Short mmCIF file of C-alpha atoms and ligand atoms in Angstrom, two decimals:
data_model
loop_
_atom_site.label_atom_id
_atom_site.label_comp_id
_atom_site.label_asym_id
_atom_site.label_seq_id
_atom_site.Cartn_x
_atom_site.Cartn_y
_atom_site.Cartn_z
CA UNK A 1 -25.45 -14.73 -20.20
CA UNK A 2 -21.56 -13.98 -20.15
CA UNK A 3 -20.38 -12.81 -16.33
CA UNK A 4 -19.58 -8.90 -16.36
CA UNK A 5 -15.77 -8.69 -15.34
CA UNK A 6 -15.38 -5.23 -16.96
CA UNK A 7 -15.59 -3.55 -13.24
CA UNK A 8 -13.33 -6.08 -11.40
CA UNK A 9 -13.07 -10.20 -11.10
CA UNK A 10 -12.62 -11.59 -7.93
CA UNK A 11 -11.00 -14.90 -7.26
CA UNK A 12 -13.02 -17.11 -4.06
CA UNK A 13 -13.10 -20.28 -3.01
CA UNK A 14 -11.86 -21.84 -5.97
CA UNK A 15 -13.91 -19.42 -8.59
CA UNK A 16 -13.70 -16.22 -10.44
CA UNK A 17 -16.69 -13.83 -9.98
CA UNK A 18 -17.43 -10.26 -10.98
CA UNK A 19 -16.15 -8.09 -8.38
CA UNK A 20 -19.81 -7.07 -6.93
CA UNK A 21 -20.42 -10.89 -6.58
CA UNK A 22 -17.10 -11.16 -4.22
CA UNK A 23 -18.10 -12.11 -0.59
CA UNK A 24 -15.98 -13.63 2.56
CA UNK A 25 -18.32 -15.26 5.05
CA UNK A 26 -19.50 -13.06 7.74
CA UNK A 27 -17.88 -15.53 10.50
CA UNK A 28 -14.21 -15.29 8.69
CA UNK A 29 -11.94 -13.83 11.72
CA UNK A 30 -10.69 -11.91 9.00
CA UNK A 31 -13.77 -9.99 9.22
CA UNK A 32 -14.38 -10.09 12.62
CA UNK A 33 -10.97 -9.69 14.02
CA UNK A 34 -9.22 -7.91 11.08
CA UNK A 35 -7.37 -11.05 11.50
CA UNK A 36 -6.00 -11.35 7.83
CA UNK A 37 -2.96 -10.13 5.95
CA UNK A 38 -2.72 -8.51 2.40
CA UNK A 39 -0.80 -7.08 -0.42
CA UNK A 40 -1.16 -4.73 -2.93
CA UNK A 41 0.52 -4.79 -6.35
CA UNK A 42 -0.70 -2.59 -9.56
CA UNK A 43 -0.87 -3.13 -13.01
CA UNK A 44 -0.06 -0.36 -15.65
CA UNK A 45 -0.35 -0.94 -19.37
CA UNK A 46 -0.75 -4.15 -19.52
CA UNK A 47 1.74 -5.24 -17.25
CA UNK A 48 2.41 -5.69 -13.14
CA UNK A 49 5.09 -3.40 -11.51
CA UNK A 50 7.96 -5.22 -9.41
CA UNK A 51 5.62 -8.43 -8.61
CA UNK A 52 8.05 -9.98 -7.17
CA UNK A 53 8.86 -7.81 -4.34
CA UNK A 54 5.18 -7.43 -3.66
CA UNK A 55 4.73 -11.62 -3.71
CA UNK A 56 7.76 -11.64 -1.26
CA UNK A 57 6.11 -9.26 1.13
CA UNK A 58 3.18 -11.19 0.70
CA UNK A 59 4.94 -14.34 1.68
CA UNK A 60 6.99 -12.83 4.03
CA UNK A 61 3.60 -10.67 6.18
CA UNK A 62 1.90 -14.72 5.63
CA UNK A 63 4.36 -15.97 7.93
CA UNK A 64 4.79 -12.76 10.49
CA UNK A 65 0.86 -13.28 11.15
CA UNK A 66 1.23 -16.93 11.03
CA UNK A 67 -1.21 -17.46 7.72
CA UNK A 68 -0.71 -20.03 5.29
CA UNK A 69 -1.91 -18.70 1.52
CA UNK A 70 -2.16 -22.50 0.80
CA UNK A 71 -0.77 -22.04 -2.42
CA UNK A 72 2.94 -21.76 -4.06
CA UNK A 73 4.29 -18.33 -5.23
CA UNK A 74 3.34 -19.50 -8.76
CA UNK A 75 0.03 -20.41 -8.12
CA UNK A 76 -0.93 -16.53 -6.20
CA UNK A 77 0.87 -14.81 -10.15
CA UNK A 78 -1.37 -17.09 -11.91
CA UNK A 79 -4.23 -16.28 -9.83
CA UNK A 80 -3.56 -12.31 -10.03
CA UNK A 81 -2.67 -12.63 -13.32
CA UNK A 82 -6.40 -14.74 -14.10
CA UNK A 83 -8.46 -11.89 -12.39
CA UNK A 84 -6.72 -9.61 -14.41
CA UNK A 85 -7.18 -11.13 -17.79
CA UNK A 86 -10.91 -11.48 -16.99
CA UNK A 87 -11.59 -7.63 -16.38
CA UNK A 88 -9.38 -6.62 -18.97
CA UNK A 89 -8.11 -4.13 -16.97
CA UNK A 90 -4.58 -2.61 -18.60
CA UNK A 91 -4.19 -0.41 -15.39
CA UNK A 92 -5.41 -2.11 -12.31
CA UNK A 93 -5.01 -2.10 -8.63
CA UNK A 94 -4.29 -6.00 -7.90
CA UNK A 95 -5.01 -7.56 -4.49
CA UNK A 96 -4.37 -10.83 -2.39
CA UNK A 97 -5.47 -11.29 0.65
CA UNK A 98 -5.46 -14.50 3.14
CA UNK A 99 -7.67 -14.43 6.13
CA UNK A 100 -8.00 -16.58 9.50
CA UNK A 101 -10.96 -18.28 8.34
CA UNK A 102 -12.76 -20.15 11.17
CA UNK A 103 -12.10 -22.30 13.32
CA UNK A 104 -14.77 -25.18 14.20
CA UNK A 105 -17.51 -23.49 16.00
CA UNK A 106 -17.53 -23.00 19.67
CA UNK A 107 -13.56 -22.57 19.25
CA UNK A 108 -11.34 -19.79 20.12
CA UNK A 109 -7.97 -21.69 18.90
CA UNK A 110 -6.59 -20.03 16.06
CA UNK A 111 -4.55 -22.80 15.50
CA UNK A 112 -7.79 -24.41 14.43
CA UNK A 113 -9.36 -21.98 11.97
CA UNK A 114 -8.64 -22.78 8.49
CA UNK A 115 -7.06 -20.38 6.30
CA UNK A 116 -8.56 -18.82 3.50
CA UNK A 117 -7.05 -17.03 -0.11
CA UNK A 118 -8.45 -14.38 -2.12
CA UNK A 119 -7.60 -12.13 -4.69
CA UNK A 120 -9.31 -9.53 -6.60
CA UNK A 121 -8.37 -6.88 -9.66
CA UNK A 122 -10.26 -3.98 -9.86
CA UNK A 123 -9.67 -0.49 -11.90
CA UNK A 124 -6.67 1.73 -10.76
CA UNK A 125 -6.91 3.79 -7.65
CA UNK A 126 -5.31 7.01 -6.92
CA UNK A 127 -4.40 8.11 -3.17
CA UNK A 128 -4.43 11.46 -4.55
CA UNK A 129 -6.93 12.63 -7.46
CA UNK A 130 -5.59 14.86 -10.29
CA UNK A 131 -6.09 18.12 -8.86
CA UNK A 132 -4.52 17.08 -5.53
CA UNK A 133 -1.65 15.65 -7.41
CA UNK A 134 -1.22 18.84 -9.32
CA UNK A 135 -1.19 21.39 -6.42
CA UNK A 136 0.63 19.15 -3.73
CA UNK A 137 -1.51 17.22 -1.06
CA UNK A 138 -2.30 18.82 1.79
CA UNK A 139 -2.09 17.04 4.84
CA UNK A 140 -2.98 17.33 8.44
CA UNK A 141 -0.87 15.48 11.29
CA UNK A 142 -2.99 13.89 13.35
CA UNK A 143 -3.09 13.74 17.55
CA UNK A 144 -3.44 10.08 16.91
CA UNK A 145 -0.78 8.09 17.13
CA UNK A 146 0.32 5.07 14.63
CA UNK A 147 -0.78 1.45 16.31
CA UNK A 148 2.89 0.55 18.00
CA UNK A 149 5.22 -2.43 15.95
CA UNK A 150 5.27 -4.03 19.17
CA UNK A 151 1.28 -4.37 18.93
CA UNK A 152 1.16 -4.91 15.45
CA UNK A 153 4.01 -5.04 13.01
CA UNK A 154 3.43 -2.69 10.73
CA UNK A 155 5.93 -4.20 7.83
CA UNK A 156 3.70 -7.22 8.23
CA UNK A 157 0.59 -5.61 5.71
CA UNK A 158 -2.83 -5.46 7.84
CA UNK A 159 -6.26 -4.38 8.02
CA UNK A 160 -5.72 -2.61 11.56
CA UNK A 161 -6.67 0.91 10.02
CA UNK A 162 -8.41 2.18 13.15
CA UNK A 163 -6.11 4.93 13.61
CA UNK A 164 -5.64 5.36 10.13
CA UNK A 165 -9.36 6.00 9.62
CA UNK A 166 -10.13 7.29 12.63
CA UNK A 167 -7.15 10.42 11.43
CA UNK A 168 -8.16 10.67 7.89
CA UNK A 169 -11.92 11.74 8.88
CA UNK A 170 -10.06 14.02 11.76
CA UNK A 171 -8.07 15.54 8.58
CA UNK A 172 -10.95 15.28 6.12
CA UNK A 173 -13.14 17.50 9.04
CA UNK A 174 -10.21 20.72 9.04
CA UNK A 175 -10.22 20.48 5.25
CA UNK A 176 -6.98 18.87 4.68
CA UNK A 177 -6.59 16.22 1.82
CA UNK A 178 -5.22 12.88 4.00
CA UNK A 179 -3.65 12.57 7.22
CA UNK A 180 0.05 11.51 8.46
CA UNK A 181 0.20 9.64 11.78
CA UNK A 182 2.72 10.34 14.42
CA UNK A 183 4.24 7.72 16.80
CA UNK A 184 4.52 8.37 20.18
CA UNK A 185 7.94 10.08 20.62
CA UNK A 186 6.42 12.94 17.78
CA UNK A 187 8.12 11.34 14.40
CA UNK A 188 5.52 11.18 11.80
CA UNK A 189 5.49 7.55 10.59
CA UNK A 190 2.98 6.91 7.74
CA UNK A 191 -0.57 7.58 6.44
CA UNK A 192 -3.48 5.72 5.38
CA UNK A 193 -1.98 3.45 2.35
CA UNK A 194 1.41 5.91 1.73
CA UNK A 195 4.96 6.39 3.05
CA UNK A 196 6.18 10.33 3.19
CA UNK A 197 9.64 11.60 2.81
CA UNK A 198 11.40 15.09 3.09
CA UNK A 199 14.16 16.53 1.43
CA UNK A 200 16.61 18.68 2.25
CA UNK A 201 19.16 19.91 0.09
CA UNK A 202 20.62 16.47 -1.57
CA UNK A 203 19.44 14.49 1.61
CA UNK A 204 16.31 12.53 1.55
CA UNK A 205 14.27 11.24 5.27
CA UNK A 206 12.13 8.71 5.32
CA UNK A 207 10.67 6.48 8.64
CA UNK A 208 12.45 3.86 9.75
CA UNK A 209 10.82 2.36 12.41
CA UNK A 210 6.81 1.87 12.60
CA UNK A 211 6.26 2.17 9.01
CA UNK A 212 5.40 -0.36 6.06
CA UNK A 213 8.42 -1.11 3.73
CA UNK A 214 6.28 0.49 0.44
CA UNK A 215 7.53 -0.82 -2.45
CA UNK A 216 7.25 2.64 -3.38
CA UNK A 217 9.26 3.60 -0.91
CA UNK A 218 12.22 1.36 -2.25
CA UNK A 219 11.48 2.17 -5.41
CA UNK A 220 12.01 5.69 -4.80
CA UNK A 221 15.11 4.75 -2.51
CA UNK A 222 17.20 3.04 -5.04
CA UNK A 223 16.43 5.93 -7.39
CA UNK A 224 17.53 8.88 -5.62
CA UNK A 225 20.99 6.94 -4.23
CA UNK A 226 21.33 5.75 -7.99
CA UNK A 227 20.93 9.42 -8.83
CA UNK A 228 23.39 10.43 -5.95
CA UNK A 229 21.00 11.65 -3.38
CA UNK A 230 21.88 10.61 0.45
CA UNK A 231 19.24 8.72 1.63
CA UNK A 232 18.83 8.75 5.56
CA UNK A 233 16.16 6.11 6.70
CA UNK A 234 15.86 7.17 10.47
CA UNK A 235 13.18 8.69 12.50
CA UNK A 236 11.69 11.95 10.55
CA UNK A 237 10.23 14.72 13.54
CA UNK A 238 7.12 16.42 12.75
CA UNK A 239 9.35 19.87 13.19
CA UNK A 240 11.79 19.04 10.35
CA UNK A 241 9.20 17.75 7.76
CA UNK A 242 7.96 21.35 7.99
CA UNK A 243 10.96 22.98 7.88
CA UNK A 244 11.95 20.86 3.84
CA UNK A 245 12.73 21.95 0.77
CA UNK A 246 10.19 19.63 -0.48
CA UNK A 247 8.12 16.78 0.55
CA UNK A 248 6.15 13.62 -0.97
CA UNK A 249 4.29 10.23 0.12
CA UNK A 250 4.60 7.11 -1.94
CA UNK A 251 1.93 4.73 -2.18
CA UNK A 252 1.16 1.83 -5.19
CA UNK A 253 -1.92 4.27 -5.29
CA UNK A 254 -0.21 6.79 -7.39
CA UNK A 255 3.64 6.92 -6.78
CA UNK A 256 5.38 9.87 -5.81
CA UNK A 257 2.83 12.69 -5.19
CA UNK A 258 3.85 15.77 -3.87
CA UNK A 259 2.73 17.20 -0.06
CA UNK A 260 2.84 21.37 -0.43
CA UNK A 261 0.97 21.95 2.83
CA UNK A 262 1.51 20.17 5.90
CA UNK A 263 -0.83 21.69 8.94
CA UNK A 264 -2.16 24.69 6.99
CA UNK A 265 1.53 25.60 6.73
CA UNK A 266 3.33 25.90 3.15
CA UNK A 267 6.46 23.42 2.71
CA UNK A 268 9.43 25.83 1.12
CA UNK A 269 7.32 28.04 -1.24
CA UNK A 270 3.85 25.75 -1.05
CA UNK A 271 4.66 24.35 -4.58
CA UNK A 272 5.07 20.97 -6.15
CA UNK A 273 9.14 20.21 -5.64
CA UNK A 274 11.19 19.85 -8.92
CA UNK A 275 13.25 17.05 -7.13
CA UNK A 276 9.74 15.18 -6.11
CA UNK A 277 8.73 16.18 -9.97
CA UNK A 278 12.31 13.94 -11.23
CA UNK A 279 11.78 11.19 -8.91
CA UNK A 280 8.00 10.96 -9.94
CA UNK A 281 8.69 11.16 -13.54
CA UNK A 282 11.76 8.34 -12.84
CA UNK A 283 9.29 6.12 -10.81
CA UNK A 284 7.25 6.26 -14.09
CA UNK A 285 9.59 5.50 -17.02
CA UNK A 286 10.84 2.41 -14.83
CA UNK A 287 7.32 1.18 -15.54
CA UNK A 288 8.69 0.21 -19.08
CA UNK A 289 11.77 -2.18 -18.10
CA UNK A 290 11.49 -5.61 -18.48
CA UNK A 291 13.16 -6.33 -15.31
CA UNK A 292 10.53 -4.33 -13.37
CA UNK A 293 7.55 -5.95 -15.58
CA UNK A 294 5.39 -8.75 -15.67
CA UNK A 295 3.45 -8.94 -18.58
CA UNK A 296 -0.40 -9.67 -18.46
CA UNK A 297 -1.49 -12.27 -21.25
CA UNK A 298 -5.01 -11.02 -21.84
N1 PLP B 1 1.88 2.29 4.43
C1 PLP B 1 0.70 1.66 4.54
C2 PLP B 1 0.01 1.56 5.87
C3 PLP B 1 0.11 1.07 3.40
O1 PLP B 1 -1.06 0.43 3.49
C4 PLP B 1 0.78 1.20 2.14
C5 PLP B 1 0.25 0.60 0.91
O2 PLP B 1 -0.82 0.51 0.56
C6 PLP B 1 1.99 1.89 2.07
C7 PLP B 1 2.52 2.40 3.26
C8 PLP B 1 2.71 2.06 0.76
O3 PLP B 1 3.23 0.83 0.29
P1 PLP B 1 3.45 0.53 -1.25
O4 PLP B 1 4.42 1.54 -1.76
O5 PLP B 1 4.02 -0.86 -1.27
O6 PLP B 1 2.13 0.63 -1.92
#
């Protein structure tokens, strides 16, 4: 019988498997130390978005956290590009990951462990679902404050998503949609997969320090200068995101999707922004350039 790829293909140690077949072993420190580092690029009709920002991130977070992919830049697209032809997926939500691995037994050295490469395609996923992206998310800021870059650099794409989980169920308990972190001086910074931004008047805010540079994010960036909007990129204080005209996150998951609430408390009239509306609808047409778009040869 023919393997099932139609809900995700996995590539592992050297194979392609359905996606419910995919395992690590249970010793990787990737799983027991969340010692790995990852990337997430999508696919949308038929073709990736801006792969190769999301392989130099990948390349660049590899070498932060000291992992080594074991394979060339060339050899990760093909892979991607292989789990994706296998599920036939035309709008798909593309990972690579590289892990610790282990290092012989008995050994605490790092240095020793063996890194390992996966990858995986699966359908698309939405941060937000269609409802949520209709009204504007609402979002609680949570008491718990974003892991500090000099623990863990954030620009450096992890799996330490304690606080990130642990302020999404806070959020998910008073009824909000997600959750935005705060760091410890009371900017918000980011939430769990997403960047946020606030405008007011022409001028756009986004976190600058403790944040993941979204590809999103600099997507949405170069679109609003292009389109003659200041762009600040500087510490954004939980009072001021309240007080905008209009706010969004950006994630892969989704784009630009509009934030109308923000602690039980409307943003400007509690509606969808027209700007966020422009720079969503931009995001999406930039989907069709070549120079954005790496076909999939199914
Ligand atoms: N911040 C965090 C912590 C993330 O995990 C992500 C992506 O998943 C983002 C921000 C948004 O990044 P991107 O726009 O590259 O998807």
């Amino acid at each position: 019988m023919n393997a099932d790829f139609s809900q995700g293909c996995a590539f592992q140690r050297g194979e392609y498997v359905p996606i419910a077949q995919a395992s690590i072993p249970m010793t990787d420190w990737g799983f027991l130390r969340s010692d790995a580092t990852y990337d997430v690029v999508t696919v949308w009709d038929g073709a990736f978005f801006r792969l190769d920002v999301h392989l130099d991130r990948f390349f660049a977070s590899c070498a932060r956290f000291r992992l080594d992919p074991g394979r060339s830049r060339a050899e990760v697209a093909t892979i991607l590009a292989e789990c994706v032809r296998r599920s036939g997926l035309r709008r798909s939500y593309v990972e690579m990951i590289v892990t610790r691995g282990q290092p012989p037994w008995g050994s605490r050295d790092p240095r020793q462990a063996v890194n390992q490469f996966y990858a995986f395609a699966v359908p698309f996923v939405w941060i937000a679902n269609e409802e949520q992206r209709r009204r504007g998310l609402h979002v609680a800021i949570s008491d718990v404050q974003r892991i500090p870059p000099a623990s863990v650099d954030p620009t450096a794409k992890n799996y330490h998503w304690n606080d990130l989980t642990m302020g999404l169920l806070g959020a998910l308990d008073a009824g909000a949609d997600t959750v935005l972190l705060r760091d410890a001086r009371d900017n918000v910074v980011e939430g769990p997969g997403f960047n946020v931004f606030a405008l007011s008047g022409r001028r756009l805010v986004t976190p600058r320090e403790g944040v993941l540079q979204g590809v999103t994010r600099r997507t949405v960036i170069e679109i609003a200068r292009a389109a003659g909007y200041e762009v600040q990129e500087r510490d954004l204080p939980i009072a001021e995101l309240l007080l905008a005209d209009e706010a969004f996150i950006t994630s892969s998951g989704g784009g630009v999707m509009p934030v109308t609430r923000v602690n039980g408390q409307a943003i400007a009239a509690g509606l969808p922004g027209r700007i966020t509306g422009e720079l969503a609808a931009t995001y999406w047409e930039l989907h069709k350039l070549p120079q954005y778009s790496t076909p999939v040869a199914y």
